mmCIF file of C-alpha atoms in Angstrom:
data_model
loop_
_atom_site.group_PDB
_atom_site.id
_atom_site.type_symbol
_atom_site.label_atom_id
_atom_site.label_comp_id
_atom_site.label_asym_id
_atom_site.label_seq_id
_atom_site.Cartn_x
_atom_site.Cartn_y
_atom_site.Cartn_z
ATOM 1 C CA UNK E 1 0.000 0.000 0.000
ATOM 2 C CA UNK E 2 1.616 3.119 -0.420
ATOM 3 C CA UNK E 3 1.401 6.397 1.534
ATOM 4 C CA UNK E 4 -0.842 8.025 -0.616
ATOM 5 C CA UNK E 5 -3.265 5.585 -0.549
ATOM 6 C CA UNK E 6 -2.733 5.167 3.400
ATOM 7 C CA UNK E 7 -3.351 8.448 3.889
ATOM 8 C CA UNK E 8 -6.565 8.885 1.499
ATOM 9 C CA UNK E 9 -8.019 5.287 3.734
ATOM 10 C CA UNK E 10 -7.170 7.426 7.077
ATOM 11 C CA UNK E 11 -8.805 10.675 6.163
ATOM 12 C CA UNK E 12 -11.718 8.897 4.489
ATOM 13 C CA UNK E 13 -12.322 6.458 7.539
ATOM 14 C CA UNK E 14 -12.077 9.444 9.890
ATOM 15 C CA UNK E 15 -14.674 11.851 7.804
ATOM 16 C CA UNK E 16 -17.362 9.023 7.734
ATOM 17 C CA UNK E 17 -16.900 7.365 11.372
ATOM 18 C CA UNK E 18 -14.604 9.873 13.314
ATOM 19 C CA UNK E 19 -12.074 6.831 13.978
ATOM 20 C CA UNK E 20 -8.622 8.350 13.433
ATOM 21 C CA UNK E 21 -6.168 5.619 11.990
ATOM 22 C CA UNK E 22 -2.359 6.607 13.172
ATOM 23 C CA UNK E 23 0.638 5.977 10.924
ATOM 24 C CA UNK E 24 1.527 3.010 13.183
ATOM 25 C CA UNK E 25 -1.900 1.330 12.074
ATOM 26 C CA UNK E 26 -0.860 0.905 8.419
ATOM 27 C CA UNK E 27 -0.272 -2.938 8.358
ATOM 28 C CA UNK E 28 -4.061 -3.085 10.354
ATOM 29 C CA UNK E 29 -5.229 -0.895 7.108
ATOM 30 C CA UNK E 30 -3.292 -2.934 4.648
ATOM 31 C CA UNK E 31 -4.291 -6.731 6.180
ATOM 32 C CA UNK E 32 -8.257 -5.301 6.048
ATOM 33 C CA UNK E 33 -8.302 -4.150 2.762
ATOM 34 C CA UNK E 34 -6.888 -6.992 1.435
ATOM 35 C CA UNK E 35 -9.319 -9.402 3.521
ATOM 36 C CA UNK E 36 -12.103 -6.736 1.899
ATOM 37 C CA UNK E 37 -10.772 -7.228 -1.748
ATOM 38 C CA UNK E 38 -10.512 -10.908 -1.100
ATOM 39 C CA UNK E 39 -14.408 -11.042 -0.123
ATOM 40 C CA UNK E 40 -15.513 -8.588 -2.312
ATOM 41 C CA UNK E 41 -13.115 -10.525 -5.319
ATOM 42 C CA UNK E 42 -11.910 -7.116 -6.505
ATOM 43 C CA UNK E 43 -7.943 -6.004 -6.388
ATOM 44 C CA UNK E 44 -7.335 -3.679 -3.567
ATOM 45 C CA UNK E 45 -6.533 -0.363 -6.203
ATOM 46 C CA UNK E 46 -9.685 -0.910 -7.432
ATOM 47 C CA UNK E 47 -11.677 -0.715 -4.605
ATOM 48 C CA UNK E 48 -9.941 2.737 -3.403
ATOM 49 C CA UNK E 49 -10.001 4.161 -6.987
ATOM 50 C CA UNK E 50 -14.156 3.265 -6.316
ATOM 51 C CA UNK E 51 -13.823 5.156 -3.090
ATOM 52 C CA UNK E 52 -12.108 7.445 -4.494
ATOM 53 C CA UNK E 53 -14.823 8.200 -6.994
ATOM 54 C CA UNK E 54 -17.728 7.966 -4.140
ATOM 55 C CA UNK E 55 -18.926 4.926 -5.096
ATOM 56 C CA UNK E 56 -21.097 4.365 -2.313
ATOM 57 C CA UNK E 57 -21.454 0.306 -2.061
ATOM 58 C CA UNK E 58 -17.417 0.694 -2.009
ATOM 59 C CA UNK E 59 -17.616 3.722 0.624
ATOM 60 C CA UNK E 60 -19.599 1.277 2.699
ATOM 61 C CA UNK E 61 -17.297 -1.371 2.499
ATOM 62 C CA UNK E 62 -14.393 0.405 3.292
ATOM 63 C CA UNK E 63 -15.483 1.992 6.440
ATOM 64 C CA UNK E 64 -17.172 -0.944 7.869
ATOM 65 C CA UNK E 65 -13.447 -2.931 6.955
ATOM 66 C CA UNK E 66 -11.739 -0.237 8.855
ATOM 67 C CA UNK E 67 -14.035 -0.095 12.387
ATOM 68 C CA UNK E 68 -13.506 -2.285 15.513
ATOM 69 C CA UNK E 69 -15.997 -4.742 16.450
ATOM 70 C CA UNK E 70 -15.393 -5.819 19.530
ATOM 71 C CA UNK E 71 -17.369 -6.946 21.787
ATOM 72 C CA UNK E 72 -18.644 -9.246 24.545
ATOM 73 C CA UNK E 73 -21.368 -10.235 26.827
ATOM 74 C CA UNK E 74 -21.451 -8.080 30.124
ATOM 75 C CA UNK E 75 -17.781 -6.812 29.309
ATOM 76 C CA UNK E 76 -16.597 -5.666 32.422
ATOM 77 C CA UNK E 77 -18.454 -6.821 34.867
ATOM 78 C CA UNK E 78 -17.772 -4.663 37.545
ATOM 79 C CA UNK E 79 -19.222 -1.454 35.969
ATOM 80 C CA UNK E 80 -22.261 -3.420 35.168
ATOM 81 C CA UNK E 81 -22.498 -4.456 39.198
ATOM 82 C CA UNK E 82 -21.952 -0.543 39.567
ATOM 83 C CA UNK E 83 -25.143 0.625 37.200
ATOM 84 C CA UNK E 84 -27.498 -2.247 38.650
ATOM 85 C CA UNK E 85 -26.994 -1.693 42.349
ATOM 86 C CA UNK E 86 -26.185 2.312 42.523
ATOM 87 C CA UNK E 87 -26.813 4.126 39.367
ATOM 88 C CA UNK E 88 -30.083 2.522 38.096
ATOM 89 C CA UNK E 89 -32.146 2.614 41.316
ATOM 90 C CA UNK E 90 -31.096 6.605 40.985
ATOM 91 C CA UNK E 91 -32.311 7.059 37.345
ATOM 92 C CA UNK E 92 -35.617 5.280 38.207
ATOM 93 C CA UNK E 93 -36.472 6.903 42.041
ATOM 94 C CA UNK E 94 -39.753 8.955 40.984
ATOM 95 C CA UNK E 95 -40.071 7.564 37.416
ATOM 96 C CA UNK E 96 -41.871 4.657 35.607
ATOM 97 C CA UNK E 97 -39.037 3.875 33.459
ATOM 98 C CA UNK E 98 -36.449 4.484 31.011
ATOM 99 C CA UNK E 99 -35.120 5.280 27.679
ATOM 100 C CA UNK E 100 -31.329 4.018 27.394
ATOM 101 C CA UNK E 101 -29.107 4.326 24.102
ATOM 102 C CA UNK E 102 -26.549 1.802 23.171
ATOM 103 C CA UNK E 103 -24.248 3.435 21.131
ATOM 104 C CA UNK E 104 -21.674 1.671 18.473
ATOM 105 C CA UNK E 105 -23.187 -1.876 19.647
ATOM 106 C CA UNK E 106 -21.566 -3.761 17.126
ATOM 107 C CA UNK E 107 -23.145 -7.305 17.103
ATOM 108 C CA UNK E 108 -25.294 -6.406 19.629
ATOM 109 C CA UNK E 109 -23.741 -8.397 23.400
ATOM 110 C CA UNK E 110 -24.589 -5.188 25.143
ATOM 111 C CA UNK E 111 -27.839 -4.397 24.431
ATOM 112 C CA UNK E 112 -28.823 -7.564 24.640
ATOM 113 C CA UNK E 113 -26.534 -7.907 28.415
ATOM 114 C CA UNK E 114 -28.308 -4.328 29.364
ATOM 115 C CA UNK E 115 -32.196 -6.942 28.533
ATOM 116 C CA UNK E 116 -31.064 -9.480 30.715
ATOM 117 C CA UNK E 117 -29.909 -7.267 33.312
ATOM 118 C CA UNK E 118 -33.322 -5.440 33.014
ATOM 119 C CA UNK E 119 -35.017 -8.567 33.487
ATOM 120 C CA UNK E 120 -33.290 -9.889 36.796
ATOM 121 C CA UNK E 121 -33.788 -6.687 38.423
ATOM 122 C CA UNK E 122 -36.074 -3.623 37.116
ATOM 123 C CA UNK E 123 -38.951 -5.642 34.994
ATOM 124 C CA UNK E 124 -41.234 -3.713 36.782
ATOM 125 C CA UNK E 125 -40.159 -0.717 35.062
ATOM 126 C CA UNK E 126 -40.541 0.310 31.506
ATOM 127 C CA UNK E 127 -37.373 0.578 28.829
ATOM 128 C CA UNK E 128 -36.942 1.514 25.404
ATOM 129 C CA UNK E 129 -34.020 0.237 24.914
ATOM 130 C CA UNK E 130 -32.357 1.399 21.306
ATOM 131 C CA UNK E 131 -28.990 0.200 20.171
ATOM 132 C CA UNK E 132 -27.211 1.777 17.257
ATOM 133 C CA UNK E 133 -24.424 1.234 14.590
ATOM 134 C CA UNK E 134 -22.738 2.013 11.537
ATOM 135 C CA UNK E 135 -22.194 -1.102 10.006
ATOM 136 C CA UNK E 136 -25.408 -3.003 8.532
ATOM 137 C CA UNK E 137 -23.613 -6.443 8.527
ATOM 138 C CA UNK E 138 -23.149 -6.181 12.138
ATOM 139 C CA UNK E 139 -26.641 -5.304 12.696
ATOM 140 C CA UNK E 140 -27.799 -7.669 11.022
ATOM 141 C CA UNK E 141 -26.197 -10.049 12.940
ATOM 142 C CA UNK E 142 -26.909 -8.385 16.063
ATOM 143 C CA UNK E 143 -31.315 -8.391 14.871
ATOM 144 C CA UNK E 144 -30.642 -12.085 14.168
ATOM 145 C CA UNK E 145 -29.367 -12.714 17.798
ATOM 146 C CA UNK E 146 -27.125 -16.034 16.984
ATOM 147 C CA UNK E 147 -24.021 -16.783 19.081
ATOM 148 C CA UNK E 148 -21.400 -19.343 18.592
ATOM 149 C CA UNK E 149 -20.673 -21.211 22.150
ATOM 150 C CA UNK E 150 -17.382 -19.470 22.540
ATOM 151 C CA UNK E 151 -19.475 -16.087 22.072
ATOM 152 C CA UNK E 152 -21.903 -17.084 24.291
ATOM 153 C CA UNK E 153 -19.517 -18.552 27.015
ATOM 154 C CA UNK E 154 -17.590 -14.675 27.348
ATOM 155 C CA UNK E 155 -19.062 -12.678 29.813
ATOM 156 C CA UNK E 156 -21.865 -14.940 30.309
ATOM 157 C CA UNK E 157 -22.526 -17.608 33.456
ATOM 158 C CA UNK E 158 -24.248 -20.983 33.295
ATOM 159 C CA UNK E 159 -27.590 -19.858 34.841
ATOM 160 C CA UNK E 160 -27.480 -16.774 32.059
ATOM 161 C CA UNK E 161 -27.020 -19.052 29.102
ATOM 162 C CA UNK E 162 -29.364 -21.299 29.947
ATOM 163 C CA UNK E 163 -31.932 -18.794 31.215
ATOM 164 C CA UNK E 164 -31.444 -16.528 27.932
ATOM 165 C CA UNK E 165 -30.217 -18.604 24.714
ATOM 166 C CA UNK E 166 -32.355 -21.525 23.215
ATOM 167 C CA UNK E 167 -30.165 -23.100 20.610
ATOM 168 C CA UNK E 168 -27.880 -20.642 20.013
ATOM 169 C CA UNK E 169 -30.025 -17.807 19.962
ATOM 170 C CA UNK E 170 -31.184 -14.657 22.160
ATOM 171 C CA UNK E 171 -34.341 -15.534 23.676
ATOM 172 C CA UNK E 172 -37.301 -13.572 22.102
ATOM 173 C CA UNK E 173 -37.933 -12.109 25.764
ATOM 174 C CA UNK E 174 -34.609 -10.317 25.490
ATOM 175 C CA UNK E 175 -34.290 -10.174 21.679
ATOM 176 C CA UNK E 176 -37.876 -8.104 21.596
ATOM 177 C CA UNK E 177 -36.680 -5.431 24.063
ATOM 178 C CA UNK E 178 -34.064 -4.159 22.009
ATOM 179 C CA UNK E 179 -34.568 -2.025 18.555
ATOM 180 C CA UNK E 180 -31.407 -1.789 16.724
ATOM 181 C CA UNK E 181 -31.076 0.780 14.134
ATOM 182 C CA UNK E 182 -28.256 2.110 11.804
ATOM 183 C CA UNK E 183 -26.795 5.389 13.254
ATOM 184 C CA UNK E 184 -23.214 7.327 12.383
ATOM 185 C CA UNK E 185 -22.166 8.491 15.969
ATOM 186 C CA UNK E 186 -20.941 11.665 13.878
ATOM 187 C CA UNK E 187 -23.951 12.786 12.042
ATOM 188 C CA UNK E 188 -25.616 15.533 13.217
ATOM 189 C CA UNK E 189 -28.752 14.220 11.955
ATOM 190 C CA UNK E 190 -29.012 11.446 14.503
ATOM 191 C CA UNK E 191 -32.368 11.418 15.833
ATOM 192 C CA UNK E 192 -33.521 8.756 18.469
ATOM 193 C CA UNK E 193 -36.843 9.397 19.109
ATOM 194 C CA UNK E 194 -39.095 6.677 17.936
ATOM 195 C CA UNK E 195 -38.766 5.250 14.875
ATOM 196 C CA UNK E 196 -41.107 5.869 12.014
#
């Protein structure tokens, strides 16, 4: 890859998703554009000369290459045991419920670990729980709710899996709480009122 091209993959990635990509992050760039050009059975020039041109189904492509998904059931516990016991009961004193955003929820552990917390402790309240990202092939996967064991076995205890997976899959008591839509944390059109 050469610097030019590094540089126009940086800038581009950081206009669309605000994730800045530092010279010491070239091989990461290089290694996922040539897994992308792989999958997408195109060389990796012509994919950026696409970009370049605004193609938008190679725009898409790129950025999603470029952004992190990482993520895990109840990752970090301990500031999950901190929002059930002190800072939940304090949002809800004097209310009937709750509107919570999950922001950049990639394949969608959190919003779906924020359901099962809701569950085991405030069902009595309402939540509108929506969960947002700027990938569509991670939503997707996230709407669909399937986890391999070793997905399902991070974060998550015994008693949890077998209380909210059947098969593989979310239980429709957690998966129905959560409405995951496709949001660019940078736009300033975001809007997350309810969906029309």
């Amino acid at each position: 890859m050469t610097r030019e091209d590094y540089d126009f993959v940086a800038r581009f990635v950081h206009q669309r998703s605000g994730l800045c990509l530092g010279p010491d992050q070239a091989y990461l760039v290089e290694s996922r554009l040539d897994e992308l050009s792989r999958r997408l059975s195109l060389a990796p020039e012509a994919l950026l000369s696409r970009a370049r041109l605004r193609d938008r189904e190679a725009e898409q492509h790129l950025v999603q290459a470029m952004t992190v998904n990482e993520t895990s059931f109840f990752r970090d516990r301990a500031v999950w045991d901190r929002l059930r016991r002190s800072i939940l009961p304090g949002l809800l004193a004097g209310r009937q419920g709750l509107r919570v955003w999950c922001a950049a929820c990639s394949t969608g552990q959190e919003p779906y670990s924020f359901a099962m917390m809701w569950l085991d402790h405030f069902a009595s309240y309402r939540l509108e729980l929506v969960a947002t990202d700027l990938s569509e092939p991670v939503l997707a996967r996230a709407r669909r709710g399937h986890y391999n064991p070793a997905e399902m076995a991070r974060g998550l205890t015994a008693e949890e899996r077998s209380q909210y997976f059947v098969e593989g899959a979310i239980a429709e008591k957690c998966r129905s709480m959560v409405e995951f839509r496709s949001a660019n944390l940078i736009e300033s059109s975001l809007r997350l009122g309810p969906s029309t």
